XYZ file of C-alpha atoms in Angstrom:
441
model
C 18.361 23.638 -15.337
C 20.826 26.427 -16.957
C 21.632 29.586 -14.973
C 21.942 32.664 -16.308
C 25.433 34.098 -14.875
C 26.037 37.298 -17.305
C 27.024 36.895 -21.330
C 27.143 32.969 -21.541
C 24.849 30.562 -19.395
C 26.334 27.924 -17.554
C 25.015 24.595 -16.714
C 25.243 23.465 -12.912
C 25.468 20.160 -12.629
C 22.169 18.363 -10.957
C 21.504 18.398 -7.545
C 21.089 15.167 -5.960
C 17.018 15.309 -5.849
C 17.486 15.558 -9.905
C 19.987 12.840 -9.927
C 17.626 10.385 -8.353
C 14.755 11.361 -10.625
C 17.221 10.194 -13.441
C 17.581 6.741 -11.859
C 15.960 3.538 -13.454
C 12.908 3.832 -10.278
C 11.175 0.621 -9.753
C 11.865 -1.908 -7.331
C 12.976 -1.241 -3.464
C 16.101 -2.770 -3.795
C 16.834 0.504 -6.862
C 15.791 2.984 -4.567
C 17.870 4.378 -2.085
C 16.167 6.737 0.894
C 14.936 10.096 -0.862
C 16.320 12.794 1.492
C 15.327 16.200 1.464
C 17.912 18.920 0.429
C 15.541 22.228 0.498
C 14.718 24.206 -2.583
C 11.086 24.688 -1.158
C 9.417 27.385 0.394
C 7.362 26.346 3.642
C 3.960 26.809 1.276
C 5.300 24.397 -1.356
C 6.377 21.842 1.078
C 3.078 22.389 3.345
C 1.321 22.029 -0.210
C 2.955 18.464 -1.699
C 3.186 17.236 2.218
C -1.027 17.532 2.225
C -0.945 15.931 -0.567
C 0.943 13.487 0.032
C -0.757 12.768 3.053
C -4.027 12.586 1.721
C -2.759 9.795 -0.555
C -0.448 7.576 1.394
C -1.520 7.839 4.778
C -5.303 8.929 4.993
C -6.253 6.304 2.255
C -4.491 3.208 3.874
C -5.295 3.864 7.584
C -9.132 5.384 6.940
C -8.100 8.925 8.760
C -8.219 12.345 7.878
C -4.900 14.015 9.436
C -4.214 17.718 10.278
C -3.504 19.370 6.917
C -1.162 22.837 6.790
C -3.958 24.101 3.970
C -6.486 26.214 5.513
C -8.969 24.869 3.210
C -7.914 21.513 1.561
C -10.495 19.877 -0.481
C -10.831 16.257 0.193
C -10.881 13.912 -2.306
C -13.681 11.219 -3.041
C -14.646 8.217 -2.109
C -13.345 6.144 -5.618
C -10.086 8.164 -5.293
C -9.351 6.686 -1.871
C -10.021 3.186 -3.019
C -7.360 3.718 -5.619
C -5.113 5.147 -3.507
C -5.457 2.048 -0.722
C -5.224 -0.648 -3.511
C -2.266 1.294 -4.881
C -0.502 1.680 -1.923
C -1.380 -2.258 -0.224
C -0.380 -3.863 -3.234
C 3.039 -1.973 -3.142
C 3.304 -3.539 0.701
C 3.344 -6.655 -1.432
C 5.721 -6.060 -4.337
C 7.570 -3.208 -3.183
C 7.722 -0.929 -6.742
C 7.809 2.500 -6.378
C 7.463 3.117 -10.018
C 4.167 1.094 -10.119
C 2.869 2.293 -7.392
C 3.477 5.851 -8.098
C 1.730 6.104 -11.957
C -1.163 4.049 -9.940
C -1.434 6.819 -7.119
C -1.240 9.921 -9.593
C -2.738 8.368 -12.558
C -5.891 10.007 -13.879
C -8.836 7.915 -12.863
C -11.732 7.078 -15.331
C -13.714 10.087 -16.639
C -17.028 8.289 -14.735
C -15.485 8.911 -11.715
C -13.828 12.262 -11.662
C -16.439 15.136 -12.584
C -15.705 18.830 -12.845
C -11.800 20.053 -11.592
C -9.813 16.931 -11.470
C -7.681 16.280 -7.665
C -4.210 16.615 -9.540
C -3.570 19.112 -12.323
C -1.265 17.563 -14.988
C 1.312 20.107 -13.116
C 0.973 18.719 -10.153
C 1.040 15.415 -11.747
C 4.671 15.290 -13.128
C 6.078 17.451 -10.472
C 9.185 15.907 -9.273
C 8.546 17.124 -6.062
C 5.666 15.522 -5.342
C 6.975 12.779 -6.353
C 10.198 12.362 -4.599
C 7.945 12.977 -1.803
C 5.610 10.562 -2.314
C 8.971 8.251 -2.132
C 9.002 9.651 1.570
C 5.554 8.138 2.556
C 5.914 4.657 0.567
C 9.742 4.368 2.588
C 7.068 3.753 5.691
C 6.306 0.663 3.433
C 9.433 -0.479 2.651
C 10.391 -3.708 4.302
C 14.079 -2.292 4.445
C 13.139 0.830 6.176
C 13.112 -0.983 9.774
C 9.337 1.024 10.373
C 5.931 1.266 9.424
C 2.890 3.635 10.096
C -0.339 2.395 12.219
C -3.260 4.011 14.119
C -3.319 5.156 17.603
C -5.778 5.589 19.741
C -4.091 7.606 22.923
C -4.681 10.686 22.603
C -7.318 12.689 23.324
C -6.595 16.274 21.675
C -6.877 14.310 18.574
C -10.169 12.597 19.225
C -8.377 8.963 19.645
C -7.541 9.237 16.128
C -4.225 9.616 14.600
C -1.235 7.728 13.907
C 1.894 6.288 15.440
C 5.432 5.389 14.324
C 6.397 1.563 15.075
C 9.378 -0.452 14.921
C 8.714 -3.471 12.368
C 13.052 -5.019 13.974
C 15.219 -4.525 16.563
C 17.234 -1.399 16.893
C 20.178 -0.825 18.958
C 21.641 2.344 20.279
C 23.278 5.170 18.139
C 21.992 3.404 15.423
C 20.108 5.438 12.346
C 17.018 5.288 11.256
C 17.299 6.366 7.745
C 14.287 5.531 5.969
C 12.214 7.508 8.661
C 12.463 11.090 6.544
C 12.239 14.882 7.663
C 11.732 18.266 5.774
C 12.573 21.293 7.413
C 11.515 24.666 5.586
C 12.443 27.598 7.189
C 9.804 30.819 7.841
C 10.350 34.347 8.235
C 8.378 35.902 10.335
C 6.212 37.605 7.684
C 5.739 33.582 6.245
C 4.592 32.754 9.875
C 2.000 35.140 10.641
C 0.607 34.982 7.197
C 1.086 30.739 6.760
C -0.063 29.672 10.157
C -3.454 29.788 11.972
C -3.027 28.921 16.063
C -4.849 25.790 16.525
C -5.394 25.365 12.865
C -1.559 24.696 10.992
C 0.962 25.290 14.034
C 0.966 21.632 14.913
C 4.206 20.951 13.474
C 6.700 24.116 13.903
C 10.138 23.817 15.744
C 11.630 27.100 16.906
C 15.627 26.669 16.312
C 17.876 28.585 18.662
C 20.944 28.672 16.577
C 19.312 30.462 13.878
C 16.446 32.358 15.734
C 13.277 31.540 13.276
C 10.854 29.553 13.296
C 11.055 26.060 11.001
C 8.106 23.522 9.679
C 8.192 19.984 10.019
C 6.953 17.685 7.927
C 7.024 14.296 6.079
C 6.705 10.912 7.854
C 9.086 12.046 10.455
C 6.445 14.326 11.461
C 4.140 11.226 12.777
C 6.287 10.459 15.952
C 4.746 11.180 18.663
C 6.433 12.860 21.941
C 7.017 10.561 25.116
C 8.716 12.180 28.278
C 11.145 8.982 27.701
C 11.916 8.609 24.403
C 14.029 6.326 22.661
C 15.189 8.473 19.685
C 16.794 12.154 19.317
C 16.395 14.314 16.455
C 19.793 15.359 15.136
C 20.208 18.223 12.353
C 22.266 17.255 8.718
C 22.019 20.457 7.322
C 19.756 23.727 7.172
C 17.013 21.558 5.840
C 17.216 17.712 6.364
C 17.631 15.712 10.311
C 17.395 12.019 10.710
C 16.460 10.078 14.189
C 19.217 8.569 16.346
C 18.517 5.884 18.483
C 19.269 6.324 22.408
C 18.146 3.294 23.739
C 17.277 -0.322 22.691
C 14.163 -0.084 21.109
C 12.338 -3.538 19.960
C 10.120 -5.137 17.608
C 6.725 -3.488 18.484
C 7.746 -0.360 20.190
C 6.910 2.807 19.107
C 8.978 5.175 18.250
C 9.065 7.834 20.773
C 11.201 11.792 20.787
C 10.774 14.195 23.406
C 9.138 17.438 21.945
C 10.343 19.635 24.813
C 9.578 20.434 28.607
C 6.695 23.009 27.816
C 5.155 21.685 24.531
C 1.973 20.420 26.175
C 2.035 23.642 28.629
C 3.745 24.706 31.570
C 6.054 21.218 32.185
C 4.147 19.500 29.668
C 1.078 19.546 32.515
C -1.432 18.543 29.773
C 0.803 15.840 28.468
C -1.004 12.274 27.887
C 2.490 10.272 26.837
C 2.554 6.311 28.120
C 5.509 7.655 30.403
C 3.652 10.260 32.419
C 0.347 7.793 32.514
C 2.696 5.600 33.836
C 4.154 8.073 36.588
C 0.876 10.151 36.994
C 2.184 12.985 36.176
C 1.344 15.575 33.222
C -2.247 15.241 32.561
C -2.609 11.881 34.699
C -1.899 13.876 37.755
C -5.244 14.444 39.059
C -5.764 10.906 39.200
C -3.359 10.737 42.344
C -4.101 12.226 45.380
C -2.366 15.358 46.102
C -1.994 16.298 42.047
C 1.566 15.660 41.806
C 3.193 12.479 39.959
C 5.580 11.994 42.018
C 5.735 10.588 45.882
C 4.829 12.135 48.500
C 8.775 12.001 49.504
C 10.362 13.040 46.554
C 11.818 10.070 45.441
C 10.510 7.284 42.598
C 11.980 4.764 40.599
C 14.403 5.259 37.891
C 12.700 4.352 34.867
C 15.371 1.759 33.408
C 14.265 -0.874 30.474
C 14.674 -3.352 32.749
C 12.449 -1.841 35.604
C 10.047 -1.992 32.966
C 9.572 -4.877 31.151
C 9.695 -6.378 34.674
C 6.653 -4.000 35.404
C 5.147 -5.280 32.330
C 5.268 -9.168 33.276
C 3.920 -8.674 36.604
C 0.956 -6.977 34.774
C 0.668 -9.505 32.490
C 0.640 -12.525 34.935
C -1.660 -10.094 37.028
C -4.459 -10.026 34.143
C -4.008 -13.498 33.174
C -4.665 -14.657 37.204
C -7.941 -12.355 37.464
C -8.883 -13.451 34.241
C -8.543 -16.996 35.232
C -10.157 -15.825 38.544
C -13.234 -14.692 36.804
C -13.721 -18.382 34.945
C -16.327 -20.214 36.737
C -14.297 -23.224 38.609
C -15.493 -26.978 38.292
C -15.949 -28.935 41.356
C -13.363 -30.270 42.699
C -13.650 -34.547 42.292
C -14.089 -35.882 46.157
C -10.903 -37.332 47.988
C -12.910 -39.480 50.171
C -12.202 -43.323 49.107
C -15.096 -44.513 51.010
C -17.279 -41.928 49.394
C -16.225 -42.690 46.277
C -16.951 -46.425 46.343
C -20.171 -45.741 47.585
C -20.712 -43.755 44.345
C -19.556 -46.281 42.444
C -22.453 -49.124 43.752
C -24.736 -46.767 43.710
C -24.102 -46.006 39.711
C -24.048 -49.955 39.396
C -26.744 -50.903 41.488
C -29.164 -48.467 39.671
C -30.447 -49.710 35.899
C -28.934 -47.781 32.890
C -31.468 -44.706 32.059
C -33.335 -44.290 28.982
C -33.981 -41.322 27.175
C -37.471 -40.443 27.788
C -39.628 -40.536 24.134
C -40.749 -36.284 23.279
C -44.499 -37.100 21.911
C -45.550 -34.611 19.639
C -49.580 -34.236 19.674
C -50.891 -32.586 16.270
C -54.479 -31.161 16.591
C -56.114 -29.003 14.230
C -57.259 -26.055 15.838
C -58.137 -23.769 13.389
C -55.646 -21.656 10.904
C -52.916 -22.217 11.304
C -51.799 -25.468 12.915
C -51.230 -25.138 16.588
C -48.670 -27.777 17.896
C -48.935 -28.502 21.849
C -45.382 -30.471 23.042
C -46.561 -33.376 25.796
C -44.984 -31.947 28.743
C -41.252 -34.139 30.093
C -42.897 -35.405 33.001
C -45.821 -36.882 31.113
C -43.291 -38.367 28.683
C -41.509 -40.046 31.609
C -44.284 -40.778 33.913
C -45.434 -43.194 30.384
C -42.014 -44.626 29.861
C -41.786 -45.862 33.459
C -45.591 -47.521 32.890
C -44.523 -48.768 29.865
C -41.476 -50.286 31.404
C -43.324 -51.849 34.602
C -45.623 -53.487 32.250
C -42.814 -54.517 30.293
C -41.210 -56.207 33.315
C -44.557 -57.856 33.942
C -44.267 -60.180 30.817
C -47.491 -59.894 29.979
C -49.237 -60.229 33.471
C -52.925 -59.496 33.971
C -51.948 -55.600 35.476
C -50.233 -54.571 32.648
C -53.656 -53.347 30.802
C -54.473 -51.310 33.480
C -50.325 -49.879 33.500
C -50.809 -49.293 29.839
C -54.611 -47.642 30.132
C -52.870 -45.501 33.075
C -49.895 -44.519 30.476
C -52.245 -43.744 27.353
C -54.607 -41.280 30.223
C -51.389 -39.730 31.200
C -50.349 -39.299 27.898
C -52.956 -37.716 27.181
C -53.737 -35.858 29.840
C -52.514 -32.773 28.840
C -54.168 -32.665 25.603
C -57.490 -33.343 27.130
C -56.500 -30.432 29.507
C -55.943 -28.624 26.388
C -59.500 -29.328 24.618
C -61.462 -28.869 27.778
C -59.437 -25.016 28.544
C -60.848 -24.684 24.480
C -63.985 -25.232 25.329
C -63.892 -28.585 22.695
C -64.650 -31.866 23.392
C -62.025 -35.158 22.961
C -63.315 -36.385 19.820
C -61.443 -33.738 17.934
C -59.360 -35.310 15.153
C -56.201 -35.538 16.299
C -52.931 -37.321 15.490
C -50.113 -38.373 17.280
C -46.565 -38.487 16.312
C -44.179 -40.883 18.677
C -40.553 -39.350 17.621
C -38.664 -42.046 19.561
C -40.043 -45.019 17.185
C -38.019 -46.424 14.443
C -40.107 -44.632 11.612
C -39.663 -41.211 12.622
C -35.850 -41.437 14.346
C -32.956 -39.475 12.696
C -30.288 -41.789 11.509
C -28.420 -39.802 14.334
């Protein structure tokens, strides 16, 4: 852009924002982390960060985040389902460029009625854009981070969102790719911008300057912790990157203290891991006396390796009342004598058979009732049947075999007489343990 500076107009050269917007953008590896040098007002920035938000962050994790815009309209349901696909796929193939046009691309004109999300302004601003960059840096495989949901806190509703390390970091190293926007506010910009309870959720106060500052971008997702593992260090009046002060590993999140009254008087309302830990800050009731710490004074310094030690013992804690809970087997008898005994008995006694399940079919009206032979009767007719069988052919085995057919059909009979029918109704009789009607199984 040209500058009017009296007669002639000179041409400033372009600012770094502008130079990157002149780069070949597409893959990851072209892009290098979009840092924010001002040039906004805090209702610009508040404008593009809702936004960018809405598109990035709301669409991929299913949430709908505190917005600085009194009244944001929400977009619909097809323009999150672009927005997710747009933004998963770039997970995959990591092009900004692609995934861009796809998130601020008008959609079809079936599914966009009346005043369209994005104006064609708003479309090829270069401000959204760059900031759009921001969000998709969560993304980026080089970035060392990414974005998930979070469940902890309860001023939120259990729903909201939480920085995590995707690598190792190591201390007073920077995380670069996790991006900040400052935008300072007079105080005629804060009391007509902000709403207490409403927009207020992200404003610093700086005491070298004496005004008030809003804090946005993905930065703005980490959540406070009484011991953090990251400090937020100033570049310039309107950018800050994260330092980190302790080891922080694969799976942590990544934590920065807020201050010592940001969740009321000594953070007494806090609900951080650290003070749920200590019960202190809004854990406190839950010990008696009110106060997280001992009843001496004194408690244990907090070091890494205090707690992942802490951690183990909890872990082999759940996994013994887990296994605790898991009903036992009995235990096989150490008695040799009793154990032989067991073993003639098993040998002495004749391999058992599978008793036969008769099925009895009889037509009693519509539909067809079907009446199962009870086990016993099934068994008390196997062991006839085998008696007579061990008989070989003897002159008792018709009466065995009259006894098993009249217990067989006992029940039936039963069944006719409780019907108030007599035995001659037609009835058939389906054996399921004879070769005909066995499974092959």
């Amino acid at each position: 852009k040209a500058k009017c500076s009296g007669p002639a107009a000179s041409v400033q050269p372009p600012s770094p924002s502008q130079q990157s917007l002149q780069m070949p953008l597409g893959p990851a590896d072209l892009i290098s982390p979009c840092h924010y040098t001002g040039g906004l007002s805090a209702r610009e920035l508040g404008a593009i960060d809702d936004l960018a938000n809405c598109m990035v962050v709301d669409s991929l994790l299913g949430i709908v985040s505190h917005k600085m815009a009194e009244r944001f309209r929400q977009p619909s349901a097809s323009h999150i389902r672009r927005w997710r696909a747009a933004v998963e796929d770039f997970v995959v193939d990591q092009d900004y460029a692609v995934a861009y046009a796809r998130l601020v691309a008008r959609p079809p004109d079936s599914s966009e009625s009346g005043r369209p999300f994005l104006t064609e302004a708003r479309r090829n601003d270069p401000s959204l854009r760059l900031h759009l960059y921001r969000y998709l840096h969560l993304f980026d495989r080089r970035s060392g981070v990414r974005i998930e949901l979070c469940r902890r806190y309860a001023h939120e509703n259990r729903t909201g969102a939480r920085i995590v390390s995707t690598r190792d970091w190591e201390a007073n190293e920077k995380i670069d790719m996790l991006i900040g926007c400052i935008a300072e506010m007079t105080p005629d910009e804060e009391r007509s911008y902000l709403r207490p309870g409403h927009n207020d959720f992200s404003v610093m106060y700086s005491t070298r300057k004496h005004c008030s500052q809003l804090w946005l971008g993905p930065a703005a997702y980490i959540n406070h912790d009484c011991r953090p593992n990251v400090r937020f260090v100033p570049t310039g009046p309107h950018s800050a990157y994260y330092q980190v002060i302790r080891p922080i590993r694969k799976g942590d999140e990544i934590l920065l203290f807020y201050g010592a009254h940001f969740f009321g008087k000594s953070n007494c309302e806090c609900e951080c891991e650290t003070c749920e830990r200590r019960l202190a800050g809004a854990f406190a009731q839950q010990q008696p006396g009110g106060s997280g710490d001992d009843s001496n004074g004194y408690r244990f310094r907090d070091t890494d390796k205090r707690l992942r030690r802490l951690a183990a013992a909890a872990s082999k804690r759940q996994r013994e009342e887990d296994e605790a809970a898991e009903p036992v087997a009995a235990a096989p008898s150490t008695d040799k004598a009793e154990t032989s005994r067991q073993a003639q008995q098993q040998q002495q006694q004749p391999p058992l058979k599978l008793p036969r399940l008769l099925i009895r079919i009889r037509q009693l009206g519509d539909p067809l009732r079907y009446e199962l032979v009870s086990l016993a009767s099934a068994t008390s007719a196997l062991a006839s049947e085998s008696a007579s069988e061990e008989s070989e052919s003897s002159p008792a085995s018709a009466p065995a075999s009259a006894a098993s057919t009249a217990t067989a059909a006992g029940p039936a009979s039963a069944a006719d007489a409780s019907d108030g029918r007599s035995s001659s109704t037609p009835a058939s009789s389906i054996d399921c343990s004879s070769p005909a009607n066995r499974s092959p199984a």
